[in-house]
Structure formats: structure tokens, C-alpha cells
PDB file of C-alpha atoms in Angstrom:
ATOM      1  CA  MET A  12      15.803  -0.716  -7.861  1.00  0.00           C
ATOM      2  CA  ASN A  13      15.434   1.907  -5.253  1.00  0.00           C
ATOM      3  CA  LYS A  14      14.684   0.945  -1.541  1.00  0.00           C
ATOM      4  CA  ILE A  15      10.901   2.624  -0.750  1.00  0.00           C
ATOM      5  CA  VAL A  16      10.134   2.333   2.755  1.00  0.00           C
ATOM      6  CA  VAL A  17       6.536   3.024   4.062  1.00  0.00           C
ATOM      7  CA  ILE A  18       6.320   3.651   7.924  1.00  0.00           C
ATOM      8  CA  ASP A  19       3.088   3.638   9.585  1.00  0.00           C
ATOM      9  CA  GLY A  20       1.712   3.322  13.163  1.00  0.00           C
ATOM     10  CA  GLN A  21      -1.698   2.913  14.666  1.00  0.00           C
ATOM     11  CA  GLY A  22      -3.880   0.132  12.687  1.00  0.00           C
ATOM     12  CA  GLY A  23      -1.715   0.386   9.600  1.00  0.00           C
ATOM     13  CA  LYS A  24      -4.431   1.825   7.405  1.00  0.00           C
ATOM     14  CA  MET A  25      -2.487   4.502   5.947  1.00  0.00           C
ATOM     15  CA  GLY A  26       0.523   2.554   5.457  1.00  0.00           C
ATOM     16  CA  GLY A  27      -1.773  -0.234   3.943  1.00  0.00           C
ATOM     17  CA  ALA A  28      -3.219   2.082   1.111  1.00  0.00           C
ATOM     18  CA  ILE A  29       0.197   3.684   0.338  1.00  0.00           C
ATOM     19  CA  ILE A  30       1.608   0.042  -0.089  1.00  0.00           C
ATOM     20  CA  SER A  31      -1.757  -1.147  -2.428  1.00  0.00           C
ATOM     21  CA  ALA A  32      -1.468   1.970  -4.299  1.00  0.00           C
ATOM     22  CA  LEU A  33       2.428   1.798  -4.863  1.00  0.00           C
ATOM     23  CA  LYS A  34       2.104  -1.883  -5.776  1.00  0.00           C
ATOM     24  CA  LYS A  35      -0.348  -0.980  -8.735  1.00  0.00           C
ATOM     25  CA  ALA A  36       1.675   1.983 -10.070  1.00  0.00           C
ATOM     26  CA  PHE A  37       4.988   0.403  -9.751  1.00  0.00           C
ATOM     27  CA  PRO A  38       4.608  -3.503 -10.191  1.00  0.00           C
ATOM     28  CA  GLY A  39       7.823  -5.246  -9.416  1.00  0.00           C
ATOM     29  CA  GLN A  40       9.182  -2.489  -6.994  1.00  0.00           C
ATOM     30  CA  PRO A  41      10.179  -4.029  -3.711  1.00  0.00           C
ATOM     31  CA  LEU A  42       8.196  -2.413  -0.900  1.00  0.00           C
ATOM     32  CA  TYR A  43       9.617  -2.241   2.753  1.00  0.00           C
ATOM     33  CA  GLY A  44       6.658  -1.656   5.424  1.00  0.00           C
ATOM     34  CA  ILE A  45       7.591  -0.973   8.615  1.00  0.00           C
ATOM     35  CA  GLY A  46       5.330  -0.808  11.465  1.00  0.00           C
ATOM     36  CA  THR A  47       5.805   1.057  14.830  1.00  0.00           C
ATOM     37  CA  ASN A  48       3.863  -2.006  16.116  1.00  0.00           C
ATOM     38  CA  SER A  49       2.531  -5.212  14.886  1.00  0.00           C
ATOM     39  CA  ILE A  50      -0.554  -4.551  13.586  1.00  0.00           C
ATOM     40  CA  ALA A  51       0.506  -1.690  11.568  1.00  0.00           C
ATOM     41  CA  THR A  52       2.986  -3.966  10.031  1.00  0.00           C
ATOM     42  CA  ALA A  53       0.492  -6.756   9.102  1.00  0.00           C
ATOM     43  CA  ALA A  54      -1.625  -4.306   7.482  1.00  0.00           C
ATOM     44  CA  MET A  55       1.159  -3.494   5.017  1.00  0.00           C
ATOM     45  CA  LEU A  56       1.937  -6.814   4.610  1.00  0.00           C
ATOM     46  CA  LYS A  57      -1.549  -7.830   3.817  1.00  0.00           C
ATOM     47  CA  ALA A  58      -1.489  -5.058   1.514  1.00  0.00           C
ATOM     48  CA  GLY A  59       1.414  -6.361  -0.615  1.00  0.00           C
ATOM     49  CA  ALA A  60       4.739  -5.046   1.357  1.00  0.00           C
ATOM     50  CA  ASP A  61       7.436  -7.343   0.198  1.00  0.00           C
ATOM     51  CA  TYR A  62       9.330  -7.014   3.380  1.00  0.00           C
ATOM     52  CA  GLY A  63       7.793  -6.086   6.837  1.00  0.00           C
ATOM     53  CA  ALA A  64       9.428  -5.505  10.267  1.00  0.00           C
ATOM     54  CA  THR A  65       8.073  -3.881  13.396  1.00  0.00           C
ATOM     55  CA  GLY A  66       9.632  -1.277  15.970  1.00  0.00           C
ATOM     56  CA  GLU A  67      12.286   1.226  16.604  1.00  0.00           C
ATOM     57  CA  ASN A  68      15.496  -0.695  15.433  1.00  0.00           C
ATOM     58  CA  PRO A  69      13.653  -1.465  11.977  1.00  0.00           C
ATOM     59  CA  VAL A  70      12.795   1.774  11.573  1.00  0.00           C
ATOM     60  CA  VAL A  71      16.569   2.919  11.935  1.00  0.00           C
ATOM     61  CA  ALA A  72      17.535   0.085  10.205  1.00  0.00           C
ATOM     62  CA  ALA A  73      15.625   0.758   7.398  1.00  0.00           C
ATOM     63  CA  CYS A  74      16.211   4.444   7.158  1.00  0.00           C
ATOM     64  CA  ARG A  75      19.937   4.055   6.940  1.00  0.00           C
ATOM     65  CA  ASP A  76      20.154   2.798   3.011  1.00  0.00           C
ATOM     66  CA  ALA A  77      16.604   4.124   2.058  1.00  0.00           C
ATOM     67  CA  ASP A  78      16.398   5.740  -1.343  1.00  0.00           C
ATOM     68  CA  VAL A  79      12.747   7.071  -0.289  1.00  0.00           C
ATOM     69  CA  VAL A  80      10.415   6.875   3.074  1.00  0.00           C
ATOM     70  CA  ILE A  81       6.911   7.435   2.695  1.00  0.00           C
ATOM     71  CA  GLY A  82       4.584   8.051   5.582  1.00  0.00           C
ATOM     72  CA  PRO A  83       2.524  10.276   7.920  1.00  0.00           C
ATOM     73  CA  LEU A  84       4.096  13.634   8.955  1.00  0.00           C
ATOM     74  CA  GLY A  85       4.167  12.178  12.376  1.00  0.00           C
ATOM     75  CA  ILE A  86       7.085   9.962  11.627  1.00  0.00           C
ATOM     76  CA  VAL A  87       9.526  12.896  11.898  1.00  0.00           C
ATOM     77  CA  ILE A  88       7.908  13.950  15.240  1.00  0.00           C
ATOM     78  CA  ALA A  89       9.018  12.552  18.334  1.00  0.00           C
ATOM     79  CA  ASP A  90       6.216  10.948  20.758  1.00  0.00           C
ATOM     80  CA  SER A  91       3.652  11.314  17.746  1.00  0.00           C
ATOM     81  CA  LEU A  92       1.150   8.826  16.707  1.00  0.00           C
ATOM     82  CA  LEU A  93       0.088   8.429  20.360  1.00  0.00           C
ATOM     83  CA  GLY A  94       3.576   8.130  21.860  1.00  0.00           C
ATOM     84  CA  GLU A  95       4.264   5.283  19.043  1.00  0.00           C
ATOM     85  CA  VAL A  96       7.165   7.096  17.427  1.00  0.00           C
ATOM     86  CA  THR A  97      10.030   7.190  19.524  1.00  0.00           C
ATOM     87  CA  PRO A  98      12.805  10.107  19.307  1.00  0.00           C
ATOM     88  CA  ALA A  99      15.203   7.545  17.937  1.00  0.00           C
ATOM     89  CA  MET A 100      12.501   6.845  15.279  1.00  0.00           C
ATOM     90  CA  ALA A 101      11.831  10.470  14.462  1.00  0.00           C
ATOM     91  CA  CYS A 102      15.725  11.087  14.601  1.00  0.00           C
ATOM     92  CA  ALA A 103      16.702   8.166  11.844  1.00  0.00           C
ATOM     93  CA  VAL A 104      13.456   9.393   9.269  1.00  0.00           C
ATOM     94  CA  GLY A 105      14.627  12.877   9.859  1.00  0.00           C
ATOM     95  CA  SER A 106      18.583  12.307   9.453  1.00  0.00           C
ATOM     96  CA  SER A 107      18.362   9.917   6.742  1.00  0.00           C
ATOM     97  CA  ARG A 108      19.487  10.637   3.369  1.00  0.00           C
ATOM     98  CA  ALA A 109      16.240   9.462   1.930  1.00  0.00           C
ATOM     99  CA  TYR A 110      13.439  11.531  -0.088  1.00  0.00           C
ATOM    100  CA  LYS A 111      10.961  11.798   2.411  1.00  0.00           C
ATOM    101  CA  MET A 112       7.441  12.060   1.348  1.00  0.00           C
ATOM    102  CA  LEU A 113       5.556  12.984   4.312  1.00  0.00           C
ATOM    103  CA  ILE A 114       1.441  12.776   4.416  1.00  0.00           C
ATOM    104  CA  PRO A 115       0.204  15.821   6.485  1.00  0.00           C
ATOM    105  CA  VAL A 116      -2.402  14.432   8.879  1.00  0.00           C
ATOM    106  CA  ASN A 117      -3.675  17.511  10.773  1.00  0.00           C
ATOM    107  CA  ARG A 118      -3.815  15.595  14.174  1.00  0.00           C
ATOM    108  CA  CYS A 119      -1.883  14.630  17.214  1.00  0.00           C
ATOM    109  CA  ASN A 120      -1.273  18.645  17.965  1.00  0.00           C
ATOM    110  CA  HIS A 121       0.434  19.318  14.809  1.00  0.00           C
ATOM    111  CA  TRP A 122      -0.811  21.468  11.918  1.00  0.00           C
ATOM    112  CA  VAL A 123       1.114  21.928   8.787  1.00  0.00           C
ATOM    113  CA  ALA A 124       0.458  25.579   7.267  1.00  0.00           C
ATOM    114  CA  GLY A 125      -0.181  25.630   3.466  1.00  0.00           C
ATOM    115  CA  THR A 126      -1.799  21.976   3.571  1.00  0.00           C
ATOM    116  CA  GLU A 127      -5.645  21.343   2.516  1.00  0.00           C
ATOM    117  CA  ASN A 128      -7.451  18.996   4.334  1.00  0.00           C
ATOM    118  CA  LEU A 129      -7.817  16.446   1.906  1.00  0.00           C
ATOM    119  CA  PRO A 130      -8.748  13.017   1.834  1.00  0.00           C
ATOM    120  CA  LEU A 131      -6.456  10.142   2.107  1.00  0.00           C
ATOM    121  CA  GLY A 132      -6.707   8.647  -0.994  1.00  0.00           C
ATOM    122  CA  GLU A 133      -5.900  12.299  -2.751  1.00  0.00           C
ATOM    123  CA  TYR A 134      -2.662  12.554  -0.558  1.00  0.00           C
ATOM    124  CA  ILE A 135      -1.865   8.749  -1.763  1.00  0.00           C
ATOM    125  CA  ARG A 136      -2.484   9.811  -5.321  1.00  0.00           C
ATOM    126  CA  GLN A 137      -0.169  12.926  -4.976  1.00  0.00           C
ATOM    127  CA  VAL A 138       2.566  10.696  -3.330  1.00  0.00           C
ATOM    128  CA  VAL A 139       2.315   8.055  -6.391  1.00  0.00           C
ATOM    129  CA  ASP A 140       2.569  11.095  -8.500  1.00  0.00           C
ATOM    130  CA  LYS A 141       5.271  12.862  -7.045  1.00  0.00           C
ATOM    131  CA  LEU A 142       7.108   9.015  -6.760  1.00  0.00           C
ATOM    132  CA  THR A 143       6.996   8.641 -10.616  1.00  0.00           C
ATOM    133  CA  GLU A 144       8.563  12.165 -10.978  1.00  0.00           C
ATOM    134  CA  TRP A 145      11.577  11.715  -8.453  1.00  0.00           C
ATOM    135  CA  GLN A 146      12.096   7.815 -10.362  1.00  0.00           C
ATOM    136  CA  SER A 147      12.457   9.540 -13.438  1.00  0.00           C
ATOM    137  CA  GLU A 148      14.470  12.522 -12.403  1.00  0.00           C
ATOM    138  CA  ASN A 149      16.884  10.033 -10.194  1.00  0.00           C
ATOM    139  CA  THR A 150      17.151   7.312 -13.195  1.00  0.00           C
ATOM    140  CA  MET A 151      18.721  10.078 -15.334  1.00  0.00           C
ATOM    141  CA  LYS A 152      21.876  10.732 -12.847  1.00  0.00           C
TER     142      LYS A 152
END
């Protein structure tokens, strides 16, 4: 099984929605919900994450051996999510060998060219579809 890590902050709404969708699409796949704060972690655990932890060190540790990291674009930008993402967290995600699935949330002083302003549910559907494709490609290796 692949190690899939979902990272979120603030109230954990996005992370919880991602966990919930992944649990439906991939029953039996263990999911790690790592929050930049305890509220986000609790939301992901409530949504079905198998493992949960909070803060900078859990983000750094989880990214070391993750196969896939999923979260808002801000998890690779220091001081994003209203300052919840530390430089060490952004570096850990960015330098991880994991396949990164970043959801473009055009807030917090960043905008991603080429993206559409879609509802969160559509972005999550795209993540599930891409993870299905990624797992299929990486199972054959």
C-alpha cells in the first residue's frame, strides 16, 4: 500500500473533504491526516483518516517516506495559510520524493496561472481521478 498523506490547516475543511472522498474511492487504503493545527487534524480524523498528528514535526516526518502528499497549494509556500505553514513545513513538502497533488486555492496572496476557479468539490474529484491514474501507473512498475 502507498503512504498517502493529506496536509491541511485552518479549520481542516479541505483536508476533511479530501479524506472523505479518498475513503470512498479507495476503501482500505490507510490515510494520514496531518494538520498544521489541532482543529484541522480533528476534522481529518472525523472524516476517516486512519492516522493523525499536528504541527511542524509531523509534517516533516510524514513527508520523509510519503508516496503521495495532497493538500492546498499553500503547503509548499512558507508562511501561507495565515502563517500556519512554517518554512520547515514548506521545505519538507517541496523536497519530499512524494508525488504532490496540490489544490490551487487562489487566496493568501498567491494565484496560479492556468487554473480555473472551480468549486472545491471539483478539485477533489480531480485529485481522486489523478490518484487512481497514479496508483494504476505505479502498481505496474
